[in-house]
Short mmCIF file of N, CA, C and O in Angstrom, two decimals:
data_model
loop_
_atom_site.label_atom_id
_atom_site.label_comp_id
_atom_site.label_asym_id
_atom_site.label_seq_id
_atom_site.Cartn_x
_atom_site.Cartn_y
_atom_site.Cartn_z
N MET A 705 9.21 -108.67 15.62
CA MET A 705 10.29 -108.02 14.90
C MET A 705 10.02 -108.19 13.40
O MET A 705 9.91 -109.31 12.92
N PRO A 706 9.90 -107.09 12.66
CA PRO A 706 9.66 -107.21 11.22
C PRO A 706 10.91 -107.68 10.49
O PRO A 706 12.02 -107.26 10.79
N TYR A 707 10.74 -108.58 9.57
CA TYR A 707 11.87 -109.06 8.79
C TYR A 707 11.39 -109.47 7.41
O TYR A 707 10.20 -109.69 7.19
N THR A 708 12.34 -109.54 6.48
CA THR A 708 12.05 -110.02 5.13
C THR A 708 13.00 -111.16 4.82
O THR A 708 14.06 -111.28 5.41
N THR A 709 12.58 -111.98 3.89
CA THR A 709 13.42 -113.11 3.46
C THR A 709 14.02 -112.75 2.12
O THR A 709 13.31 -112.39 1.17
N GLU A 710 15.35 -112.82 2.02
CA GLU A 710 16.04 -112.49 0.79
C GLU A 710 16.34 -113.77 0.02
O GLU A 710 15.98 -114.88 0.44
N GLU A 711 17.05 -113.60 -1.10
CA GLU A 711 17.45 -114.76 -1.90
C GLU A 711 18.31 -115.69 -1.06
O GLU A 711 19.12 -115.25 -0.27
N GLY A 712 18.15 -116.96 -1.21
CA GLY A 712 18.94 -117.92 -0.48
C GLY A 712 18.41 -118.19 0.92
O GLY A 712 19.06 -118.85 1.71
N GLY A 713 17.25 -117.62 1.28
CA GLY A 713 16.66 -117.89 2.58
C GLY A 713 17.21 -117.06 3.71
O GLY A 713 16.91 -117.32 4.88
N ARG A 714 18.03 -116.04 3.42
CA ARG A 714 18.58 -115.19 4.50
C ARG A 714 17.50 -114.25 5.01
O ARG A 714 16.70 -113.73 4.24
N LEU A 715 17.50 -114.02 6.33
CA LEU A 715 16.56 -113.08 6.92
C LEU A 715 17.23 -111.72 7.06
O LEU A 715 18.40 -111.62 7.40
N ASN A 716 16.48 -110.68 6.78
CA ASN A 716 16.99 -109.32 6.89
C ASN A 716 16.10 -108.59 7.89
O ASN A 716 14.92 -108.37 7.63
N ASN A 717 16.65 -108.23 9.06
CA ASN A 717 15.88 -107.54 10.11
C ASN A 717 15.96 -106.03 9.92
O ASN A 717 16.99 -105.49 9.57
N PHE A 718 14.86 -105.37 10.19
CA PHE A 718 14.80 -103.92 10.13
C PHE A 718 14.38 -103.38 11.49
O PHE A 718 13.61 -104.01 12.20
N ALA A 719 14.87 -102.20 11.83
CA ALA A 719 14.46 -101.56 13.08
C ALA A 719 13.01 -101.11 12.96
O ALA A 719 12.53 -100.79 11.87
N ARG A 720 12.33 -101.06 14.10
CA ARG A 720 10.95 -100.57 14.09
C ARG A 720 10.97 -99.07 13.87
O ARG A 720 11.75 -98.34 14.47
N GLU A 721 10.07 -98.62 13.04
CA GLU A 721 9.97 -97.18 12.78
C GLU A 721 9.03 -96.56 13.80
O GLU A 721 7.96 -97.09 14.08
N PRO A 722 9.45 -95.43 14.39
CA PRO A 722 8.58 -94.79 15.40
C PRO A 722 7.36 -94.17 14.73
O PRO A 722 7.37 -93.86 13.53
N LYS A 723 6.30 -93.98 15.53
CA LYS A 723 5.11 -93.32 15.01
C LYS A 723 5.43 -91.86 14.73
O LYS A 723 6.11 -91.20 15.51
N VAL A 724 4.93 -91.37 13.63
CA VAL A 724 5.16 -89.97 13.25
C VAL A 724 3.94 -89.16 13.70
O VAL A 724 2.81 -89.59 13.53
N TYR A 725 4.20 -88.02 14.31
CA TYR A 725 3.11 -87.16 14.75
C TYR A 725 3.45 -85.71 14.46
O TYR A 725 4.61 -85.35 14.31
N GLN A 726 2.42 -84.91 14.37
CA GLN A 726 2.58 -83.48 14.10
C GLN A 726 2.89 -82.77 15.40
O GLN A 726 2.21 -82.97 16.42
N ALA A 727 3.92 -81.93 15.42
CA ALA A 727 4.29 -81.18 16.62
C ALA A 727 3.26 -80.10 16.88
O ALA A 727 2.75 -79.46 15.96
N GLU A 728 2.96 -79.90 18.15
CA GLU A 728 2.01 -78.87 18.56
C GLU A 728 2.76 -77.60 18.93
O GLU A 728 3.82 -77.67 19.56
N PRO A 729 2.25 -76.44 18.57
CA PRO A 729 2.92 -75.20 19.00
C PRO A 729 2.78 -75.04 20.52
O PRO A 729 1.81 -75.51 21.12
N PRO A 730 3.76 -74.37 21.16
CA PRO A 730 3.69 -74.21 22.61
C PRO A 730 2.50 -73.34 23.02
O PRO A 730 2.13 -72.39 22.32
N SER A 731 1.93 -73.65 24.16
CA SER A 731 0.81 -72.86 24.69
C SER A 731 1.34 -71.54 25.26
O SER A 731 2.55 -71.33 25.36
N LYS A 732 0.43 -70.66 25.64
CA LYS A 732 0.83 -69.37 26.21
C LYS A 732 1.63 -69.56 27.50
O LYS A 732 2.59 -68.85 27.75
N THR A 733 1.25 -70.53 28.31
CA THR A 733 1.97 -70.80 29.55
C THR A 733 3.39 -71.28 29.26
O THR A 733 4.35 -70.84 29.90
N GLU A 734 3.52 -72.18 28.30
CA GLU A 734 4.86 -72.67 27.94
C GLU A 734 5.72 -71.56 27.36
O GLU A 734 6.91 -71.48 27.65
N GLN A 735 5.13 -70.68 26.55
CA GLN A 735 5.88 -69.56 25.99
C GLN A 735 6.38 -68.65 27.10
O GLN A 735 7.52 -68.19 27.07
N ARG A 736 5.52 -68.38 28.10
CA ARG A 736 5.92 -67.54 29.23
C ARG A 736 7.05 -68.20 30.01
O ARG A 736 8.02 -67.54 30.39
N ASN A 737 6.96 -69.52 30.20
CA ASN A 737 8.03 -70.23 30.91
C ASN A 737 9.34 -70.17 30.14
O ASN A 737 10.40 -70.04 30.74
N TYR A 738 9.28 -70.28 28.82
CA TYR A 738 10.50 -70.19 28.00
C TYR A 738 11.15 -68.81 28.14
O TYR A 738 12.37 -68.69 28.20
N VAL A 739 10.34 -67.76 28.21
CA VAL A 739 10.87 -66.41 28.37
C VAL A 739 11.55 -66.28 29.73
O VAL A 739 12.68 -65.77 29.83
N PHE A 740 10.91 -66.78 30.79
CA PHE A 740 11.51 -66.71 32.13
C PHE A 740 12.80 -67.51 32.19
O PHE A 740 13.79 -67.07 32.79
N LEU A 741 12.82 -68.69 31.59
CA LEU A 741 14.04 -69.50 31.59
C LEU A 741 15.15 -68.82 30.80
O LEU A 741 16.33 -68.88 31.18
N GLY A 742 14.82 -68.17 29.71
CA GLY A 742 15.81 -67.44 28.92
C GLY A 742 16.41 -66.28 29.70
O GLY A 742 17.62 -66.05 29.67
N ILE A 743 15.56 -65.55 30.41
CA ILE A 743 16.04 -64.44 31.22
C ILE A 743 16.93 -64.95 32.35
O ILE A 743 18.00 -64.38 32.63
N ALA A 744 16.52 -66.04 33.00
CA ALA A 744 17.32 -66.62 34.08
C ALA A 744 18.68 -67.09 33.56
O ALA A 744 19.71 -66.89 34.21
N ALA A 745 18.70 -67.70 32.39
CA ALA A 745 19.96 -68.15 31.81
C ALA A 745 20.87 -66.96 31.48
O ALA A 745 22.08 -67.01 31.71
N LEU A 746 20.29 -65.90 30.96
CA LEU A 746 21.06 -64.70 30.63
C LEU A 746 21.66 -64.08 31.90
O LEU A 746 22.84 -63.69 31.90
N VAL A 747 20.88 -64.01 32.97
CA VAL A 747 21.38 -63.46 34.23
C VAL A 747 22.50 -64.34 34.78
O VAL A 747 23.53 -63.84 35.26
N LEU A 748 22.32 -65.65 34.72
CA LEU A 748 23.33 -66.57 35.23
C LEU A 748 24.64 -66.44 34.46
O LEU A 748 25.72 -66.31 35.06
N VAL A 749 24.58 -66.43 33.14
CA VAL A 749 25.80 -66.32 32.33
C VAL A 749 26.46 -64.96 32.54
O VAL A 749 27.68 -64.87 32.66
N SER A 750 25.66 -63.91 32.60
CA SER A 750 26.23 -62.57 32.84
C SER A 750 26.91 -62.51 34.20
O SER A 750 28.00 -61.95 34.33
N GLY A 751 26.29 -63.09 35.22
CA GLY A 751 26.89 -63.11 36.55
C GLY A 751 28.19 -63.90 36.58
O GLY A 751 29.18 -63.47 37.20
N LEU A 752 28.22 -65.03 35.92
CA LEU A 752 29.45 -65.82 35.86
C LEU A 752 30.57 -65.07 35.13
O LEU A 752 31.72 -65.12 35.54
N MET A 753 30.23 -64.38 34.06
CA MET A 753 31.24 -63.60 33.34
C MET A 753 31.75 -62.45 34.20
O MET A 753 32.94 -62.16 34.21
N PHE A 754 30.85 -61.80 34.93
CA PHE A 754 31.25 -60.71 35.82
C PHE A 754 32.22 -61.21 36.89
O PHE A 754 33.26 -60.60 37.14
N VAL A 755 31.91 -62.34 37.50
CA VAL A 755 32.77 -62.91 38.53
C VAL A 755 34.12 -63.30 37.94
O VAL A 755 35.16 -63.03 38.52
N ALA A 756 34.11 -63.91 36.76
CA ALA A 756 35.36 -64.33 36.13
C ALA A 756 36.25 -63.14 35.81
O ALA A 756 37.46 -63.17 36.07
N PHE A 757 35.67 -62.07 35.27
CA PHE A 757 36.48 -60.90 34.94
C PHE A 757 36.97 -60.19 36.19
O PHE A 757 38.11 -59.71 36.25
N SER A 758 36.12 -60.12 37.21
CA SER A 758 36.56 -59.42 38.42
C SER A 758 37.64 -60.19 39.16
O SER A 758 38.55 -59.59 39.73
N VAL A 759 37.58 -61.48 39.15
CA VAL A 759 38.61 -62.30 39.82
C VAL A 759 39.91 -62.27 39.02
O VAL A 759 40.99 -62.21 39.59
N SER A 760 39.82 -62.28 37.71
CA SER A 760 41.03 -62.33 36.90
C SER A 760 41.79 -60.99 36.92
O SER A 760 43.00 -60.97 36.73
N SER A 761 41.13 -59.89 37.17
CA SER A 761 41.81 -58.59 37.18
C SER A 761 42.31 -58.21 38.56
O SER A 761 42.91 -57.16 38.73
N VAL A 762 42.10 -59.05 39.58
CA VAL A 762 42.54 -58.75 40.95
C VAL A 762 44.05 -58.82 41.05
O VAL A 762 44.67 -58.01 41.74
N SER A 763 44.69 -59.76 40.38
CA SER A 763 46.14 -59.93 40.52
C SER A 763 46.82 -58.78 39.85
O SER A 763 47.62 -58.09 40.27
#
């Protein structure tokens, strides 16, 4: 655990800093998967909205 000694002999602890790294751009496969997941999410939300509106207008 990294620490420093201050005036009067007090110890001051610091949290460990994580390693910093450069983010990699997504590969072609990952980009394709993101598109499929986006389309699936859009279909799911649209379907839920359709069901909600159709059920609410029945009464």
